[in-house]
mmCIF file of C-alpha atoms in Angstrom:
data_model
loop_
_atom_site.group_PDB
_atom_site.id
_atom_site.type_symbol
_atom_site.label_atom_id
_atom_site.label_comp_id
_atom_site.label_asym_id
_atom_site.label_seq_id
_atom_site.Cartn_x
_atom_site.Cartn_y
_atom_site.Cartn_z
ATOM 1 C CA MET A 17 60.055 19.139 17.808
ATOM 2 C CA SER A 18 57.308 18.952 20.210
ATOM 3 C CA ALA A 19 54.927 16.504 21.449
ATOM 4 C CA ALA A 20 51.245 18.895 19.854
ATOM 5 C CA ALA A 21 53.387 19.216 17.157
ATOM 6 C CA ALA A 22 54.258 16.310 15.579
ATOM 7 C CA ARG A 23 50.156 15.106 16.436
ATOM 8 C CA ARG A 24 49.271 17.404 14.321
ATOM 9 C CA ARG A 25 51.647 16.542 11.390
ATOM 10 C CA LYS A 26 50.291 12.692 11.188
ATOM 11 C CA GLN A 27 47.014 13.803 12.025
ATOM 12 C CA LEU A 28 47.254 15.962 8.399
ATOM 13 C CA ALA A 29 49.755 12.757 6.876
ATOM 14 C CA LYS A 30 47.473 10.720 7.893
ATOM 15 C CA LYS A 31 43.647 13.584 6.385
ATOM 16 C CA ALA A 32 46.626 13.690 2.998
ATOM 17 C CA SER A 33 46.914 10.069 2.438
ATOM 18 C CA LEU A 34 42.718 9.389 2.771
ATOM 19 C CA SER A 35 42.126 12.511 0.128
ATOM 20 C CA ALA A 36 44.360 10.783 -2.123
ATOM 21 C CA GLU A 37 43.611 6.578 -1.883
ATOM 22 C CA ASP A 38 39.693 9.269 -2.636
ATOM 23 C CA GLY A 39 40.727 10.904 -5.371
ATOM 24 C CA GLY A 40 41.648 13.933 -3.432
ATOM 25 C CA ASP A 41 38.243 14.837 -2.074
ATOM 26 C CA PRO A 42 38.309 15.537 1.398
ATOM 27 C CA VAL A 43 34.596 15.919 1.663
ATOM 28 C CA SER A 44 34.414 11.549 0.801
ATOM 29 C CA ALA A 45 37.215 10.971 2.086
ATOM 30 C CA ARG A 46 35.581 12.189 5.556
ATOM 31 C CA LEU A 47 32.360 10.518 4.615
ATOM 32 C CA GLN A 48 33.936 7.124 4.460
ATOM 33 C CA SER A 49 35.800 7.583 7.514
ATOM 34 C CA LEU A 50 32.572 7.992 9.672
ATOM 35 C CA LEU A 51 31.118 4.964 7.363
ATOM 36 C CA ASP A 52 33.764 3.013 8.147
ATOM 37 C CA SER A 53 33.910 4.406 12.447
ATOM 38 C CA THR A 54 32.745 2.089 15.124
ATOM 39 C CA ASP A 55 31.220 5.374 16.812
ATOM 40 C CA LYS A 56 27.164 4.786 16.044
ATOM 41 C CA SER A 57 26.852 8.124 18.191
ATOM 42 C CA GLU A 58 23.775 10.740 16.529
ATOM 43 C CA GLU A 59 26.181 13.513 16.670
ATOM 44 C CA ASN A 60 28.611 10.694 14.155
ATOM 45 C CA ALA A 61 25.201 9.963 11.762
ATOM 46 C CA TYR A 62 24.413 13.635 11.655
ATOM 47 C CA GLU A 63 27.260 14.676 10.659
ATOM 48 C CA ALA A 64 27.507 11.235 7.318
ATOM 49 C CA LEU A 65 23.757 11.928 6.677
ATOM 50 C CA GLN A 66 24.927 16.587 5.817
ATOM 51 C CA LEU A 67 28.251 15.290 4.040
ATOM 52 C CA ALA A 68 26.133 12.180 1.400
ATOM 53 C CA GLN A 69 23.851 15.114 1.370
ATOM 54 C CA SER A 70 25.985 17.424 -0.072
ATOM 55 C CA GLN A 71 27.975 14.146 -2.424
ATOM 56 C CA VAL A 72 24.547 13.769 -3.848
ATOM 57 C CA ARG A 73 23.517 17.615 -4.560
ATOM 58 C CA ARG A 74 27.466 17.306 -6.167
ATOM 59 C CA ALA A 75 26.922 14.787 -8.311
ATOM 60 C CA VAL A 76 23.112 15.400 -9.866
ATOM 61 C CA LYS A 77 24.236 19.057 -10.935
ATOM 62 C CA THR A 78 27.809 17.219 -12.554
ATOM 63 C CA GLY A 79 24.959 14.916 -14.913
ATOM 64 C CA LYS A 80 27.427 12.184 -12.382
ATOM 65 C CA TYR A 81 23.469 10.817 -12.090
ATOM 66 C CA ASP A 82 24.915 6.744 -11.163
ATOM 67 C CA GLU A 83 26.934 8.378 -8.489
ATOM 68 C CA ALA A 84 24.062 10.070 -6.930
ATOM 69 C CA THR A 85 21.901 7.258 -6.186
ATOM 70 C CA LYS A 86 24.164 5.034 -5.833
ATOM 71 C CA THR A 87 26.045 7.563 -3.110
ATOM 72 C CA ALA A 88 23.119 8.348 -1.421
ATOM 73 C CA TYR A 89 21.231 4.507 -1.293
ATOM 74 C CA ASP A 90 24.422 3.046 0.528
ATOM 75 C CA VAL A 91 24.842 5.834 2.967
ATOM 76 C CA SER A 92 21.216 5.491 3.540
ATOM 77 C CA LEU A 93 21.599 1.300 3.813
ATOM 78 C CA THR A 94 24.767 1.591 6.839
ATOM 79 C CA LEU A 95 23.475 4.248 8.879
ATOM 80 C CA LEU A 96 20.290 1.822 8.980
ATOM 81 C CA GLU A 97 21.778 -1.797 9.052
ATOM 82 C CA LYS A 98 24.815 -0.691 10.742
ATOM 83 C CA MET A 99 24.028 2.857 12.901
ATOM 84 C CA GLY A 100 20.975 1.947 13.205
ATOM 85 C CA ARG A 101 19.312 5.730 12.681
ATOM 86 C CA ALA A 102 16.148 5.424 11.202
ATOM 87 C CA SER A 103 14.627 8.537 11.758
ATOM 88 C CA VAL A 104 18.865 9.287 9.796
ATOM 89 C CA ALA A 105 18.177 7.508 7.225
ATOM 90 C CA SER A 106 14.706 8.854 6.060
ATOM 91 C CA GLN A 107 16.169 12.092 5.521
ATOM 92 C CA LEU A 108 18.352 10.817 2.283
ATOM 93 C CA LEU A 109 15.847 8.296 1.280
ATOM 94 C CA ALA A 110 13.868 10.935 0.490
ATOM 95 C CA GLN A 111 16.426 12.349 -0.920
ATOM 96 C CA LEU A 112 17.028 9.412 -2.278
ATOM 97 C CA ILE A 113 13.527 9.329 -4.427
ATOM 98 C CA GLN A 114 13.563 13.044 -5.367
ATOM 99 C CA VAL A 115 16.555 12.181 -7.451
ATOM 100 C CA LEU A 116 15.477 8.904 -8.907
ATOM 101 C CA ASN A 117 12.405 11.066 -9.853
ATOM 102 C CA GLU A 118 14.642 14.234 -11.208
ATOM 103 C CA THR A 119 17.064 12.103 -12.338
ATOM 104 C CA HIS A 120 14.857 9.704 -15.016
ATOM 105 C CA THR A 121 16.691 6.401 -13.274
ATOM 106 C CA ALA A 122 14.571 3.199 -14.714
ATOM 107 C CA CYS A 123 12.516 1.663 -12.146
ATOM 108 C CA THR A 124 14.899 -2.623 -12.310
ATOM 109 C CA ASP A 125 14.670 -4.757 -11.168
ATOM 110 C CA GLU A 126 17.781 -4.228 -9.522
ATOM 111 C CA TRP A 127 16.524 -1.270 -8.062
ATOM 112 C CA VAL A 128 13.037 -2.726 -6.789
ATOM 113 C CA ALA A 129 15.848 -5.129 -4.586
ATOM 114 C CA LYS A 130 17.420 -2.509 -3.698
ATOM 115 C CA PHE A 131 13.822 -0.722 -2.033
ATOM 116 C CA GLY A 132 13.040 -4.765 -0.281
ATOM 117 C CA LYS A 133 16.320 -3.956 1.144
ATOM 118 C CA LEU A 134 15.721 -0.617 2.500
ATOM 119 C CA ASP A 135 12.590 -1.880 3.799
ATOM 120 C CA GLU A 136 13.663 -4.726 5.899
ATOM 121 C CA ALA A 137 17.055 -2.279 7.557
ATOM 122 C CA TYR A 138 14.721 0.277 8.222
ATOM 123 C CA ARG A 139 12.184 -2.181 10.048
ATOM 124 C CA LYS A 140 14.874 -3.397 12.428
ATOM 125 C CA ALA A 141 17.010 -0.292 13.871
ATOM 126 C CA VAL A 142 12.938 0.934 14.622
ATOM 127 C CA LYS A 143 12.387 -2.654 15.955
ATOM 128 C CA ALA A 144 16.042 -2.258 17.885
ATOM 129 C CA ASP A 145 15.746 1.316 19.240
ATOM 130 C CA LYS A 146 14.718 0.594 22.313
ATOM 131 C CA THR A 147 15.070 4.572 23.099
ATOM 132 C CA LEU A 148 12.183 5.382 20.904
ATOM 133 C CA GLU A 149 9.306 6.603 22.505
ATOM 134 C CA ASP A 150 6.198 6.051 21.168
ATOM 135 C CA GLU A 151 5.205 9.213 19.063
ATOM 136 C CA GLU A 152 8.483 8.679 17.261
ATOM 137 C CA ARG A 153 7.800 5.751 17.052
ATOM 138 C CA ASP A 154 5.119 6.333 15.025
ATOM 139 C CA ARG A 155 6.617 9.089 12.862
ATOM 140 C CA LEU A 156 9.023 6.959 11.643
ATOM 141 C CA GLY A 157 6.587 4.862 10.634
ATOM 142 C CA ARG A 158 4.129 7.064 8.755
ATOM 143 C CA LEU A 159 8.065 8.153 7.052
ATOM 144 C CA HIS A 160 7.857 4.601 5.949
ATOM 145 C CA LEU A 161 5.081 4.346 4.330
ATOM 146 C CA GLN A 162 5.438 8.102 2.989
ATOM 147 C CA LEU A 163 8.479 6.733 1.520
ATOM 148 C CA LEU A 164 7.324 3.348 0.148
ATOM 149 C CA ARG A 165 4.345 5.255 -1.382
ATOM 150 C CA SER A 166 6.372 7.176 -3.637
ATOM 151 C CA ALA A 167 8.364 4.337 -4.674
ATOM 152 C CA VAL A 168 5.407 2.664 -5.842
ATOM 153 C CA LYS A 169 5.048 6.889 -7.835
ATOM 154 C CA TRP A 170 8.183 5.701 -9.286
ATOM 155 C CA SER A 171 8.303 2.852 -10.651
ATOM 156 C CA ASP A 172 4.034 3.859 -12.597
ATOM 157 C CA THR A 173 6.139 6.112 -13.469
ATOM 158 C CA LEU A 174 9.253 5.112 -15.257
ATOM 159 C CA GLY A 175 9.076 1.647 -14.830
ATOM 160 C CA THR A 176 8.001 -1.005 -17.120
ATOM 161 C CA VAL A 177 4.866 -2.567 -15.666
ATOM 162 C CA ARG A 178 1.515 -0.890 -14.724
ATOM 163 C CA TYR A 179 1.011 0.998 -11.330
ATOM 164 C CA GLY A 180 3.164 0.241 -10.568
ATOM 165 C CA HIS A 181 6.093 -2.475 -9.760
ATOM 166 C CA GLN A 182 4.200 -5.482 -7.687
ATOM 167 C CA ASP A 183 7.303 -6.412 -5.982
ATOM 168 C CA LEU A 184 7.114 -2.578 -4.716
ATOM 169 C CA HIS A 185 3.385 -2.906 -4.016
ATOM 170 C CA GLU A 186 3.990 -5.435 -2.191
ATOM 171 C CA LEU A 187 5.566 -3.822 0.842
ATOM 172 C CA LEU A 188 3.862 -0.881 0.593
ATOM 173 C CA GLY A 189 0.529 -3.113 1.314
ATOM 174 C CA ARG A 190 2.253 -5.189 4.541
ATOM 175 C CA GLN A 191 3.327 -1.872 5.981
ATOM 176 C CA CYS A 192 0.112 -0.230 5.458
ATOM 177 C CA TRP A 193 -1.551 -3.297 7.458
ATOM 178 C CA ARG A 194 1.528 -3.371 10.080
ATOM 179 C CA MET A 195 0.473 0.230 11.049
ATOM 180 C CA ALA A 196 -3.821 -0.998 11.246
ATOM 181 C CA GLN A 197 -2.121 -3.090 13.379
ATOM 182 C CA ILE A 198 0.063 -0.700 15.273
ATOM 183 C CA TYR A 199 -3.407 1.973 15.899
ATOM 184 C CA GLN A 200 -5.787 -0.497 17.025
ATOM 185 C CA GLU A 201 -3.214 -1.816 19.957
ATOM 186 C CA GLU A 202 -2.756 1.436 20.645
ATOM 187 C CA ASP A 203 -6.133 1.856 21.301
ATOM 188 C CA GLU A 204 -7.437 -1.010 22.351
ATOM 189 C CA GLN A 205 -4.289 0.199 24.982
ATOM 190 C CA ASP A 206 -5.633 3.424 25.106
ATOM 191 C CA ALA A 207 -7.877 5.108 23.251
ATOM 192 C CA LYS A 208 -7.443 8.645 24.795
ATOM 193 C CA ALA A 209 -3.453 8.466 24.143
ATOM 194 C CA ALA A 210 -4.235 6.857 20.881
ATOM 195 C CA ALA A 211 -6.945 9.409 19.676
ATOM 196 C CA ALA A 212 -4.641 12.447 21.188
ATOM 197 C CA HIS A 213 -1.994 11.963 17.534
ATOM 198 C CA ARG A 214 -4.229 9.447 15.530
ATOM 199 C CA PRO A 215 -7.042 10.541 14.161
ATOM 200 C CA ASN A 216 -9.868 7.108 14.577
ATOM 201 C CA GLY A 217 -10.939 7.893 10.754
ATOM 202 C CA ASP A 218 -13.805 9.587 11.349
ATOM 203 C CA ASP A 219 -11.351 12.729 11.693
ATOM 204 C CA ASP A 220 -10.517 15.429 9.003
ATOM 205 C CA ASP A 221 -8.898 14.757 6.364
ATOM 206 C CA GLN A 222 -6.200 16.007 6.425
ATOM 207 C CA ASP A 223 -5.014 13.162 8.523
ATOM 208 C CA GLU A 224 -7.017 10.114 6.406
ATOM 209 C CA ASP A 225 -4.052 8.358 5.899
ATOM 210 C CA ALA A 226 -2.960 7.510 9.514
ATOM 211 C CA SER A 227 -6.870 5.840 10.079
ATOM 212 C CA ILE A 228 -6.754 2.039 10.311
ATOM 213 C CA PRO A 229 -9.932 1.489 8.057
ATOM 214 C CA TRP A 230 -7.409 3.614 5.214
ATOM 215 C CA LEU A 231 -4.448 2.176 6.540
ATOM 216 C CA ARG A 232 -6.280 -1.108 5.958
ATOM 217 C CA CYS A 233 -8.183 0.084 2.527
ATOM 218 C CA GLU A 234 -5.109 0.560 1.168
ATOM 219 C CA ALA A 235 -3.193 -2.447 1.777
ATOM 220 C CA VAL A 236 -5.622 -4.734 0.132
ATOM 221 C CA THR A 237 -5.296 -2.596 -2.232
ATOM 222 C CA HIS A 238 -1.642 -2.384 -3.277
ATOM 223 C CA LEU A 239 -1.729 -6.237 -2.186
ATOM 224 C CA SER A 240 -3.945 -7.011 -4.987
ATOM 225 C CA LEU A 241 -2.101 -4.525 -7.780
ATOM 226 C CA ALA A 242 1.420 -6.817 -5.617
ATOM 227 C CA GLU A 243 -0.678 -10.141 -7.668
ATOM 228 C CA LYS A 244 -0.753 -11.228 -4.118
ATOM 229 C CA PRO A 245 -4.386 -12.758 -3.392
ATOM 230 C CA GLU A 246 -2.958 -15.752 -0.733
ATOM 231 C CA VAL A 247 -1.846 -12.381 1.681
ATOM 232 C CA ILE A 248 -5.270 -10.730 1.728
ATOM 233 C CA ALA A 249 -6.948 -14.113 2.440
ATOM 234 C CA GLU A 250 -4.711 -14.823 6.047
ATOM 235 C CA TYR A 251 -4.588 -10.516 7.052
ATOM 236 C CA LEU A 252 -9.235 -10.469 6.541
ATOM 237 C CA LYS A 253 -8.798 -13.965 8.312
ATOM 238 C CA THR A 254 -7.778 -12.360 11.365
ATOM 239 C CA LEU A 255 -10.597 -9.987 11.268
ATOM 240 C CA PRO A 256 -13.500 -10.718 13.207
ATOM 241 C CA ALA A 257 -16.889 -11.899 12.195
ATOM 242 C CA PRO A 258 -19.990 -9.957 10.915
ATOM 243 C CA THR A 259 -21.918 -8.738 13.954
ATOM 244 C CA ALA A 260 -25.792 -9.136 13.667
ATOM 245 C CA ALA A 261 -26.257 -5.193 13.329
ATOM 246 C CA GLU A 262 -23.889 -5.387 9.966
ATOM 247 C CA THR A 263 -26.186 -8.044 8.313
ATOM 248 C CA LYS A 264 -29.247 -7.146 9.660
ATOM 249 C CA THR A 265 -30.878 -5.260 6.220
ATOM 250 C CA GLY A 266 -30.896 -1.836 5.928
ATOM 251 C CA HIS A 267 -29.013 -1.342 8.336
ATOM 252 C CA THR A 268 -27.324 2.455 9.074
ATOM 253 C CA CYS A 269 -23.944 1.331 10.077
ATOM 254 C CA PRO A 270 -21.140 0.705 8.713
ATOM 255 C CA ALA A 271 -20.288 -2.935 6.482
ATOM 256 C CA ALA A 272 -18.828 -5.625 8.607
ATOM 257 C CA GLU A 273 -14.663 -4.388 7.324
ATOM 258 C CA ARG A 274 -13.841 -7.969 6.481
ATOM 259 C CA ASP A 275 -16.828 -8.046 4.253
ATOM 260 C CA ALA A 276 -16.486 -4.764 2.495
ATOM 261 C CA LEU A 277 -11.798 -5.285 2.519
ATOM 262 C CA LEU A 278 -13.185 -7.944 0.814
ATOM 263 C CA THR A 279 -15.218 -6.596 -1.845
ATOM 264 C CA ARG A 280 -13.025 -4.054 -2.442
ATOM 265 C CA SER A 281 -10.071 -6.482 -3.280
ATOM 266 C CA ILE A 282 -11.902 -8.508 -5.565
ATOM 267 C CA LEU A 283 -12.478 -4.761 -7.543
ATOM 268 C CA VAL A 284 -10.123 -3.962 -8.235
ATOM 269 C CA LEU A 285 -8.634 -6.501 -9.035
ATOM 270 C CA SER A 286 -11.475 -7.217 -11.934
ATOM 271 C CA ALA A 287 -10.906 -3.451 -12.612
ATOM 272 C CA VAL A 288 -6.832 -4.136 -13.702
ATOM 273 C CA GLU A 289 -8.144 -7.576 -15.152
ATOM 274 C CA ASN A 290 -6.699 -9.593 -13.128
ATOM 275 C CA LEU A 291 -10.185 -11.978 -13.005
ATOM 276 C CA ARG A 292 -7.709 -15.157 -11.874
ATOM 277 C CA ASP A 293 -6.300 -13.960 -8.890
ATOM 278 C CA GLY A 294 -9.862 -12.508 -7.814
ATOM 279 C CA ASN A 295 -11.015 -15.908 -7.888
ATOM 280 C CA ILE A 296 -7.910 -17.530 -5.782
ATOM 281 C CA LEU A 297 -8.780 -14.836 -3.138
ATOM 282 C CA LEU A 298 -12.811 -15.438 -3.564
ATOM 283 C CA ARG A 299 -11.874 -19.397 -3.023
ATOM 284 C CA ALA A 300 -9.340 -18.636 -0.162
ATOM 285 C CA TYR A 301 -12.200 -16.893 1.448
ATOM 286 C CA LEU A 302 -16.077 -19.262 1.315
ATOM 287 C CA ALA A 303 -12.852 -22.454 2.645
ATOM 288 C CA ASP A 304 -10.908 -20.465 5.526
ATOM 289 C CA ILE A 305 -13.407 -17.201 6.488
ATOM 290 C CA GLU A 306 -16.725 -17.998 5.823
ATOM 291 C CA ASP A 307 -19.067 -19.333 8.198
ATOM 292 C CA ARG A 308 -21.747 -20.139 6.442
ATOM 293 C CA ASP A 309 -21.936 -21.938 3.119
ATOM 294 C CA ILE A 310 -23.137 -21.567 -0.633
ATOM 295 C CA PRO A 311 -26.290 -22.561 -1.246
ATOM 296 C CA THR A 312 -27.368 -21.338 2.685
ATOM 297 C CA LEU A 313 -25.844 -17.387 1.554
ATOM 298 C CA GLN A 314 -27.334 -17.976 -2.446
ATOM 299 C CA LYS A 315 -30.525 -18.236 -0.189
ATOM 300 C CA SER A 316 -30.141 -15.105 1.248
ATOM 301 C CA TYR A 317 -29.213 -13.452 -1.008
ATOM 302 C CA THR A 318 -32.607 -13.130 -3.386
ATOM 303 C CA ASN A 319 -34.777 -13.308 0.075
ATOM 304 C CA LYS A 320 -35.839 -10.375 0.990
ATOM 305 C CA LYS A 321 -37.578 -11.548 4.352
ATOM 306 C CA ASP A 322 -35.118 -13.166 6.072
ATOM 307 C CA GLY A 323 -33.849 -9.674 7.913
ATOM 308 C CA VAL A 324 -29.937 -10.386 6.132
ATOM 309 C CA SER A 325 -28.751 -8.591 4.732
ATOM 310 C CA PRO A 326 -27.336 -9.503 0.808
ATOM 311 C CA SER A 327 -23.552 -11.236 1.456
ATOM 312 C CA HIS A 328 -20.137 -9.448 0.073
ATOM 313 C CA ALA A 329 -19.931 -12.765 -0.670
ATOM 314 C CA ILE A 330 -22.051 -14.005 -3.183
ATOM 315 C CA PHE A 331 -22.249 -10.492 -4.723
ATOM 316 C CA CYS A 332 -17.668 -11.374 -5.092
ATOM 317 C CA SER A 333 -18.526 -14.171 -7.308
ATOM 318 C CA MET A 334 -21.591 -12.728 -9.501
ATOM 319 C CA ILE A 335 -19.112 -9.415 -10.364
ATOM 320 C CA LEU A 336 -16.204 -12.284 -11.433
ATOM 321 C CA ARG A 337 -18.759 -14.704 -13.460
ATOM 322 C CA ILE A 338 -20.552 -12.230 -15.132
ATOM 323 C CA CYS A 339 -16.804 -10.464 -15.631
ATOM 324 C CA GLU A 340 -15.423 -13.663 -17.024
ATOM 325 C CA LYS A 341 -18.917 -13.461 -19.762
ATOM 326 C CA GLU A 342 -19.339 -11.865 -22.967
ATOM 327 C CA MET A 343 -19.972 -7.803 -23.335
ATOM 328 C CA LYS A 344 -23.532 -8.072 -23.569
ATOM 329 C CA THR A 345 -24.413 -9.042 -19.744
ATOM 330 C CA GLY A 346 -23.213 -5.643 -19.021
ATOM 331 C CA PRO A 347 -27.295 -4.863 -18.196
ATOM 332 C CA LEU A 348 -26.997 -7.204 -15.601
ATOM 333 C CA TYR A 349 -23.633 -5.969 -14.798
ATOM 334 C CA SER A 350 -25.657 -2.142 -14.223
ATOM 335 C CA TRP A 351 -28.709 -4.081 -12.045
ATOM 336 C CA LEU A 352 -26.259 -6.168 -9.894
ATOM 337 C CA LEU A 353 -24.842 -2.693 -8.959
ATOM 338 C CA LYS A 354 -28.406 -1.044 -8.322
ATOM 339 C CA SER A 355 -29.011 -4.329 -6.479
ATOM 340 C CA PHE A 356 -26.230 -3.941 -4.406
ATOM 341 C CA ASN A 357 -26.030 0.177 -3.955
ATOM 342 C CA SER A 358 -26.637 0.237 -0.265
ATOM 343 C CA GLU A 359 -23.939 -1.691 0.521
ATOM 344 C CA LEU A 360 -21.101 -0.393 -1.372
ATOM 345 C CA SER A 361 -22.314 3.034 -0.571
ATOM 346 C CA GLY A 362 -21.657 1.653 2.978
ATOM 347 C CA MET A 363 -18.052 0.913 2.386
ATOM 348 C CA PHE A 364 -15.590 3.359 3.607
ATOM 349 C CA LYS A 365 -14.771 5.473 1.023
ATOM 350 C CA PRO A 366 -17.771 4.849 -1.578
ATOM 351 C CA ASP A 367 -17.168 7.044 -3.554
ATOM 352 C CA VAL A 368 -13.273 5.426 -4.579
ATOM 353 C CA VAL A 369 -15.580 2.161 -4.683
ATOM 354 C CA LYS A 370 -17.410 3.909 -6.990
ATOM 355 C CA ALA A 371 -14.167 4.676 -9.214
ATOM 356 C CA TYR A 372 -13.228 1.252 -8.868
ATOM 357 C CA CYS A 373 -17.069 -0.015 -10.205
ATOM 358 C CA THR A 374 -16.899 2.235 -13.142
ATOM 359 C CA LYS A 375 -13.683 1.577 -14.633
ATOM 360 C CA ILE A 376 -15.318 -2.163 -13.843
ATOM 361 C CA GLY A 377 -18.502 -1.732 -16.323
ATOM 362 C CA ARG A 378 -16.172 0.386 -18.745
ATOM 363 C CA VAL A 379 -13.231 -2.215 -19.573
ATOM 364 C CA TYR A 380 -16.043 -4.809 -19.684
ATOM 365 C CA PHE A 381 -18.894 -3.729 -20.870
ATOM 366 C CA ASN A 382 -18.670 -0.052 -23.064
ATOM 367 C CA ILE A 383 -20.415 1.262 -20.322
ATOM 368 C CA GLN A 384 -18.792 5.212 -21.137
ATOM 369 C CA PRO A 385 -18.764 7.129 -17.551
ATOM 370 C CA PRO A 386 -20.056 11.306 -18.130
ATOM 371 C CA PRO A 387 -17.106 13.721 -19.950
ATOM 372 C CA SER A 388 -16.540 15.137 -16.761
ATOM 373 C CA MET A 389 -15.738 11.575 -14.357
ATOM 374 C CA MET A 390 -13.608 10.243 -16.936
ATOM 375 C CA SER A 391 -11.477 13.199 -15.752
ATOM 376 C CA THR A 392 -12.151 11.481 -12.518
ATOM 377 C CA LEU A 393 -11.490 8.255 -13.290
ATOM 378 C CA GLU A 394 -7.748 8.740 -14.454
ATOM 379 C CA SER A 395 -6.503 11.003 -12.101
ATOM 380 C CA MET A 396 -7.244 8.294 -9.565
ATOM 381 C CA MET A 397 -6.076 5.863 -11.493
ATOM 382 C CA GLY A 398 -2.685 8.164 -11.760
ATOM 383 C CA GLY A 399 -2.177 8.545 -7.788
ATOM 384 C CA MET A 400 -3.453 4.812 -6.983
ATOM 385 C CA GLY A 401 -6.363 5.415 -5.275
ATOM 386 C CA GLY A 402 -9.219 4.596 -7.620
ATOM 387 C CA MET A 403 -9.989 3.806 -10.751
ATOM 388 C CA GLY A 404 -13.640 5.219 -11.655
ATOM 389 C CA GLY A 405 -17.273 5.664 -10.352
ATOM 390 C CA MET A 406 -20.478 3.290 -10.789
ATOM 391 C CA GLY A 407 -21.643 5.026 -14.649
ATOM 392 C CA GLY A 408 -24.306 3.530 -16.804
ATOM 393 C CA ASN A 409 -27.596 2.749 -16.782
ATOM 394 C CA PRO A 410 -28.514 0.501 -13.567
ATOM 395 C CA MET A 411 -31.985 -1.271 -15.023
ATOM 396 C CA ALA A 412 -35.045 -1.689 -12.475
ATOM 397 C CA GLY A 413 -36.037 -4.121 -9.810
ATOM 398 C CA ILE A 414 -34.907 -7.636 -9.421
ATOM 399 C CA ASP A 415 -35.419 -10.237 -12.506
ATOM 400 C CA PRO A 416 -36.141 -13.189 -11.106
ATOM 401 C CA ALA A 417 -35.375 -15.491 -13.475
ATOM 402 C CA MET A 418 -31.348 -13.794 -14.727
ATOM 403 C CA MET A 419 -30.839 -14.285 -10.800
ATOM 404 C CA GLN A 420 -31.883 -17.698 -10.093
ATOM 405 C CA GLN A 421 -29.474 -18.508 -14.662
ATOM 406 C CA MET A 422 -26.307 -16.340 -12.681
ATOM 407 C CA MET A 423 -26.752 -18.103 -9.507
ATOM 408 C CA ALA A 424 -26.601 -21.993 -11.020
ATOM 409 C CA GLN A 425 -23.440 -20.561 -13.091
ATOM 410 C CA MET A 426 -22.439 -19.189 -9.475
ATOM 411 C CA GLN A 427 -22.928 -22.650 -7.549
ATOM 412 C CA GLY A 428 -20.377 -24.519 -11.300
ATOM 413 C CA GLY A 429 -18.079 -22.165 -10.552
ATOM 414 C CA MET A 430 -16.747 -22.428 -7.159
ATOM 415 C CA ARG A 431 -16.783 -26.038 -6.810
#
């Protein structure tokens, strides 16, 4: 027997042995050999991806749903941890989310923990790959955002926690903030180059999910739903203080980002009836972030002649205090929204802000929005993008006696 024939016989024997060990399935055997190999080349990774996708599709068609999700997860994790191929793994991760939804796989604590491992492995793989160009690194970051957004929606639909599992919200919130920070650094280094491949928040809506303002808004929204007020406070601490132009009475520029994100967070927490974390966040903000003390803020809020716009911190405090009262304080809530309307309208995506306000009015004070707005409200809630609009009949003017009473109650509640 020639040497070539001997080698061929040995190869066939090894292939038969692998097939026998894997139930006679040569595809599974080849997939496992690729995953076990020390060859971390992109070629091997793509071959493993194609084989895994084939295995997942076949398992779904034959009703082996647990096998399908297990294969997608295990291979994705190996592609990330062992091969460091985030781009390749992202395709299989997208299939994993699709299969979880198609097979109505329940969102369990075990699966949430698995997504935590995938999140960590994905970020490490991207960071460790020094060959990635900036645009590719940006693309992979956005793909990761899409994955986490899909995971949150899946957990909302097939989980037991309203609005989605808190741990998944935290993963998504942190990733949104990381992406915003990366984009800000790019802008500072080269604004024109950054604008060439990423919008700045003023461009078409199709790219707004990648703008710095929206990413930060989304971050605090998801961290609010994750019940992480301390994380929000730490992030807000990194933002610059409001400028004189941003706090001037009747200012035409948008509200200071730090103030606006605080207000958005408090509105989200109030809308989902989590006043506990709202108070935790506000206390942390006043203690460690806000430069002015409470008496100064209160005095300025009612003083129309000092040239300073109403304080977001005081507005947030009054929102929390009113929501803690009886339903009969609804008129006060409507008046408060009207008196602060100019600031709310100047925040990023004011329609979403108004949606939160409507949800609060409906939950705490039975202020019902118009029927047309109700359908929009429910749609926004389902998409985690918002929870209602301003609704109700705001009272014209300011009642000084009512304001003084509210200020007194608020000061006692924040000590």
